[in-house]
Amino acid sequence: MSFVGNCGTFTRGYKAMIMDVEFLYHLLYLLICALGLFVHEFFYSLLLFDLVYREETLLNVIKSVTRNGRSIILTAVLALILVYLFSIVGYLFFKDDFILEVDKLPNETLLPERTEAGETMTGEFLYSDVCKAGSSENCSSIIPSDQVMAEEMEEENKEHTCETLLMCIVTVLSHGLRSGGGVGDVLRKPSKEEPLFAARVIYDLLFFFMVIIIVLNLIFGVIIDTFADLRSEKQKKEEILKTTCFICGLERDKFDNKTVTFEEHIKEEHNMWHYLCFIVLVKVKDSTEYTGPESYVAEMIK
């Protein structure tokens, strides 16, 4: 209420209120406070973003993404098109290479009942190291049960992630973009004896160069260049404020070897706050009591 009262928001009409960004910003914060009070305390954490709004350096970080948002979005669309094309090629020719290790959640309902000794009855029968009488197997070449169980667990933790084109797209998009070397880092390592070994090498290299090196670095480059431009603009503004008189526009070097220094000029002769106070005086003073200079200034302000 203090903000809208000091800014005269209620006196400007509903259209001006809706178009006022600062008013909508404060209204949004009021809504977040209400959500934190009545819905969940998590919403209070969103209020910390006010630091970004108040600090110009942090605001430039956000602007570095939003200012050239169109270029970033179009480059991201190009990346999605390339991912889609590589997914189709992978689905058609390298479907069997999309084998990824997964960490499944333990399902207690699928665990077999254990005996008092801690071993399952099925495991005791199938994977015991004891040679079974009457069997035709060679007792000297029995595979230890721990090794068999480890191999089965390893096979269970691997899944084919390219059974459908949609799953191929999700896999290439998720693992390909997040891997330093592209999608080739997460796919099965092919043998040089396979007929599609050369094609697989070309597939991995093309994804690495086209998507990881070119497209992603284009997006990063746009963001970094925009942030550098915003920082240069801020430094330029600060330099102008420090080295130029706000009233007459004379620069600091114009006062070299003069009787009046630049500091004395901006503090005594052309103090901008004195001018502001004079403008406030003209606005609050009755027009019938204006002096000559005050009447002239009031006319110029109009």
C-alpha positions as CSV (number, residue, x, y, z in Angstrom):
1,M,0.0,0.0,0.0
2,S,2.9,2.3,0.8
3,F,4.4,1.6,-2.7
4,V,1.2,2.3,-4.7
5,G,0.4,5.3,-2.6
6,N,3.8,6.9,-3.0
7,C,3.8,6.2,-6.8
8,G,0.2,7.5,-7.2
9,T,-0.9,4.2,-8.7
10,F,-4.6,4.5,-7.8
11,T,-4.9,7.9,-9.4
12,R,-3.7,6.8,-12.8
13,G,-6.6,4.5,-13.7
14,Y,-6.9,0.8,-14.1
15,K,-5.2,0.6,-17.5
16,A,-2.1,2.4,-16.2
17,M,-2.1,0.1,-13.2
18,I,-2.1,-3.0,-15.3
19,M,0.7,-1.7,-17.6
20,D,2.9,-0.7,-14.6
21,V,5.5,-3.4,-14.3
22,E,6.6,-2.5,-10.8
23,F,3.0,-2.6,-9.5
24,L,2.5,-6.0,-11.0
25,Y,5.9,-7.1,-9.5
26,H,4.8,-6.0,-6.0
27,L,1.4,-7.6,-6.5
28,L,3.0,-10.9,-7.4
29,Y,5.1,-10.8,-4.2
30,L,2.0,-10.1,-2.2
31,L,0.4,-13.2,-3.8
32,I,3.5,-15.3,-3.0
33,C,3.4,-14.2,0.6
34,A,-0.3,-15.3,0.8
35,L,0.6,-18.7,-0.7
36,G,3.3,-19.2,1.8
37,L,1.0,-18.2,4.7
38,F,-2.0,-20.3,3.6
39,V,-0.7,-23.1,1.3
40,H,2.9,-24.1,2.0
41,E,6.0,-22.6,3.5
42,F,8.0,-23.4,0.4
43,F,6.6,-20.3,-1.4
44,Y,8.5,-18.1,1.1
45,S,11.8,-19.2,-0.5
46,L,10.7,-17.5,-3.8
47,L,10.9,-14.2,-2.1
48,L,14.7,-14.4,-2.2
49,F,14.5,-13.6,-5.9
50,D,13.9,-10.0,-4.8
51,L,17.7,-9.8,-4.5
52,V,18.0,-10.3,-8.3
53,Y,15.5,-7.5,-8.9
54,R,17.3,-5.1,-6.6
55,E,20.9,-5.8,-7.6
56,E,21.8,-4.6,-11.1
57,T,24.7,-7.1,-11.6
58,L,22.4,-10.1,-10.9
59,L,19.7,-8.5,-13.1
60,N,22.2,-8.4,-16.0
61,V,22.7,-12.1,-15.5
62,I,19.0,-12.7,-16.2
63,K,19.0,-10.1,-19.1
64,S,22.0,-11.9,-20.7
65,V,19.5,-14.8,-21.4
66,T,16.4,-12.8,-22.1
67,R,17.8,-10.0,-24.2
68,N,18.8,-12.3,-27.1
69,G,16.1,-14.8,-26.2
70,R,15.0,-15.2,-29.9
71,S,18.5,-16.2,-31.0
72,I,18.9,-18.6,-28.2
73,I,15.5,-20.2,-28.8
74,L,16.1,-20.6,-32.5
75,T,19.5,-22.2,-31.8
76,A,17.8,-24.5,-29.4
77,V,15.3,-25.4,-32.0
78,L,18.2,-26.3,-34.4
79,A,19.6,-28.5,-31.6
80,L,16.3,-30.3,-31.3
81,I,16.1,-30.9,-35.0
82,L,19.6,-32.4,-35.0
83,V,18.7,-34.6,-32.0
84,Y,15.6,-35.7,-33.8
85,L,17.6,-36.7,-36.9
86,F,20.2,-38.5,-34.9
87,S,17.4,-40.4,-33.1
88,I,15.9,-41.6,-36.3
89,V,19.3,-42.8,-37.5
90,G,19.9,-44.5,-34.2
91,Y,16.5,-46.2,-34.3
92,L,17.0,-47.5,-37.8
93,F,20.6,-48.7,-37.7
94,F,21.9,-48.8,-34.1
95,K,18.9,-49.9,-32.1
96,D,20.8,-52.7,-30.3
97,D,23.5,-50.3,-29.2
98,F,21.2,-48.3,-26.9
99,I,21.8,-50.4,-23.8
100,L,22.1,-48.3,-20.7
101,E,22.7,-49.2,-17.1
102,V,19.8,-48.3,-14.8
103,D,19.5,-48.4,-11.0
104,K,16.1,-50.0,-10.3
105,L,14.3,-49.4,-7.0
106,P,14.2,-52.4,-4.8
107,N,10.8,-54.1,-5.0
108,E,10.3,-56.2,-1.8
109,T,7.4,-58.0,-3.3
110,L,9.6,-59.6,-5.9
111,L,12.2,-60.9,-3.5
112,P,12.0,-64.6,-2.9
113,E,11.4,-65.9,0.6
114,R,14.7,-66.5,2.4
115,T,15.5,-69.5,4.6
116,E,16.8,-69.2,8.1
117,A,20.4,-69.6,6.8
118,G,19.8,-66.4,4.7
119,E,19.9,-68.1,1.2
120,T,17.0,-68.7,-1.1
121,M,15.8,-72.2,-1.9
122,T,16.1,-71.5,-5.6
123,G,19.6,-70.2,-5.3
124,E,20.6,-73.1,-3.2
125,F,19.4,-75.5,-5.8
126,L,20.6,-73.8,-8.9
127,Y,23.7,-71.9,-7.9
128,S,25.3,-74.1,-5.2
129,D,29.0,-74.8,-5.6
130,V,28.4,-78.4,-4.7
131,C,28.6,-80.9,-7.6
132,K,25.2,-82.6,-8.0
133,A,25.3,-86.3,-8.1
134,G,24.0,-87.9,-11.3
135,S,24.5,-84.7,-13.4
136,S,26.5,-84.8,-16.5
137,E,28.4,-81.5,-15.7
138,N,32.1,-81.4,-15.2
139,C,32.6,-80.7,-11.5
140,S,36.0,-79.1,-12.1
141,S,34.5,-76.3,-14.2
142,I,31.6,-75.3,-12.0
143,I,31.0,-71.5,-12.0
144,P,30.9,-70.1,-8.5
145,S,27.4,-69.0,-7.4
146,D,28.6,-65.4,-6.5
147,Q,29.9,-64.9,-10.1
148,V,26.6,-66.2,-11.6
149,M,24.6,-64.0,-9.3
150,A,26.7,-60.9,-10.2
151,E,26.3,-61.6,-13.9
152,E,22.6,-61.9,-13.5
153,M,22.4,-58.7,-11.5
154,E,24.5,-56.9,-14.1
155,E,22.1,-58.0,-16.9
156,E,19.1,-57.0,-14.9
157,N,20.5,-53.5,-14.4
158,K,20.7,-52.9,-18.2
159,E,17.8,-51.9,-20.4
160,H,17.2,-51.3,-24.1
161,T,16.3,-47.7,-24.4
162,C,15.5,-47.5,-28.1
163,E,12.6,-49.9,-28.6
164,T,10.5,-47.1,-29.9
165,L,11.4,-43.9,-31.8
166,L,10.1,-41.8,-28.8
167,M,12.4,-43.6,-26.4
168,C,15.3,-43.1,-28.8
169,I,14.6,-39.3,-28.9
170,V,14.3,-39.2,-25.1
171,T,17.6,-41.1,-24.7
172,V,19.6,-39.0,-27.2
173,L,18.1,-35.8,-25.8
174,S,18.7,-36.7,-22.2
175,H,22.0,-38.5,-22.3
176,G,23.5,-37.1,-25.5
177,L,23.3,-33.4,-24.4
178,R,24.4,-34.1,-20.9
179,S,27.5,-36.2,-21.8
180,G,30.8,-34.4,-22.6
181,G,31.4,-36.6,-25.7
182,G,27.9,-36.8,-26.9
183,V,25.6,-39.8,-27.1
184,G,28.6,-42.1,-27.9
185,D,29.6,-42.0,-24.3
186,V,26.5,-43.9,-23.1
187,L,26.0,-46.3,-26.0
188,R,27.4,-49.8,-26.2
189,K,31.0,-49.9,-27.3
190,P,31.1,-51.7,-30.6
191,S,33.7,-54.3,-31.7
192,K,35.8,-53.5,-34.8
193,E,34.7,-56.9,-36.2
194,E,31.1,-55.7,-36.6
195,P,30.0,-54.6,-40.1
196,L,28.5,-51.2,-38.8
197,F,31.6,-50.3,-36.8
198,A,32.7,-47.5,-39.2
199,A,29.1,-46.2,-39.4
200,R,28.9,-46.1,-35.6
201,V,32.2,-44.1,-35.4
202,I,30.9,-41.6,-37.9
203,Y,27.6,-41.4,-36.0
204,D,29.3,-40.6,-32.7
205,L,31.7,-38.1,-34.2
206,L,29.0,-36.2,-36.1
207,F,26.9,-35.9,-33.0
208,F,29.9,-34.7,-31.0
209,F,30.9,-32.0,-33.6
210,M,27.5,-30.8,-34.7
211,V,25.6,-30.8,-31.4
212,I,28.1,-30.6,-28.6
213,I,30.8,-28.4,-30.1
214,I,28.9,-26.2,-32.6
215,V,25.3,-25.8,-31.4
216,L,25.8,-25.8,-27.7
217,N,28.7,-23.5,-27.9
218,L,26.7,-21.1,-30.1
219,I,24.1,-20.9,-27.3
220,F,26.8,-20.3,-24.6
221,G,28.5,-17.7,-26.9
222,V,25.3,-15.7,-27.3
223,I,24.8,-15.6,-23.5
224,I,28.4,-14.7,-22.7
225,D,28.5,-12.0,-25.4
226,T,25.3,-10.5,-24.2
227,F,26.5,-10.4,-20.6
228,A,29.7,-8.8,-21.7
229,D,27.8,-6.1,-23.6
230,L,25.6,-5.4,-20.6
231,R,28.6,-5.1,-18.4
232,S,30.2,-2.7,-20.8
233,E,27.1,-0.5,-20.9
234,K,27.0,-0.4,-17.1
235,Q,30.7,0.6,-16.9
236,K,30.1,3.3,-19.6
237,K,27.2,4.8,-17.6
238,E,29.2,4.8,-14.4
239,E,32.1,6.4,-16.2
240,I,29.8,9.2,-17.7
241,L,28.4,9.9,-14.2
242,K,31.8,10.2,-12.7
243,T,33.5,12.2,-15.4
244,T,30.7,14.4,-16.9
245,C,28.6,17.2,-15.4
246,F,25.0,16.0,-15.3
247,I,23.7,19.6,-15.9
248,C,25.9,21.1,-18.6
249,G,27.6,18.0,-20.0
250,L,31.2,19.3,-19.6
251,E,33.8,16.6,-19.1
252,R,36.4,16.4,-16.4
253,D,39.3,17.3,-18.7
254,K,37.7,20.6,-19.6
255,F,38.5,21.8,-16.0
256,D,42.2,21.1,-16.1
257,N,44.3,24.1,-15.4
258,K,41.2,26.1,-14.5
259,T,40.5,28.1,-11.3
260,V,37.4,25.8,-10.6
261,T,38.0,22.1,-10.4
262,F,35.5,19.5,-11.6
263,E,34.6,18.5,-8.1
264,E,33.8,22.1,-7.1
265,H,31.8,22.6,-10.3
266,I,29.5,19.6,-9.7
267,K,29.1,20.3,-6.0
268,E,28.7,24.1,-6.0
269,E,27.9,25.6,-9.5
270,H,25.9,22.7,-11.0
271,N,24.8,20.5,-8.1
272,M,22.1,18.4,-9.7
273,W,20.2,18.0,-6.4
274,H,19.8,21.8,-6.2
275,Y,18.2,21.7,-9.6
276,L,15.9,18.9,-8.5
277,C,14.9,20.9,-5.3
278,F,14.1,23.9,-7.5
279,I,11.9,21.8,-9.7
280,V,10.0,20.5,-6.7
281,L,9.6,24.1,-5.4
282,V,8.1,25.1,-8.7
283,K,5.7,22.2,-8.7
284,V,4.5,22.8,-5.1
285,K,4.4,26.6,-5.1
286,D,1.3,28.5,-6.0
287,S,1.6,29.9,-9.6
288,T,0.4,33.3,-8.5
289,E,3.5,33.7,-6.3
290,Y,6.0,32.8,-9.0
291,T,9.0,35.1,-9.5
292,G,10.3,35.7,-13.1
293,P,12.8,32.8,-13.2
294,E,10.3,30.5,-11.5
295,S,7.6,31.3,-14.1
296,Y,10.1,30.6,-16.9
297,V,11.1,27.3,-15.4
298,A,7.5,26.3,-14.8
299,E,6.7,27.0,-18.5
300,M,9.8,25.0,-19.6
301,I,8.8,22.0,-17.4
302,K,5.3,22.1,-19.0
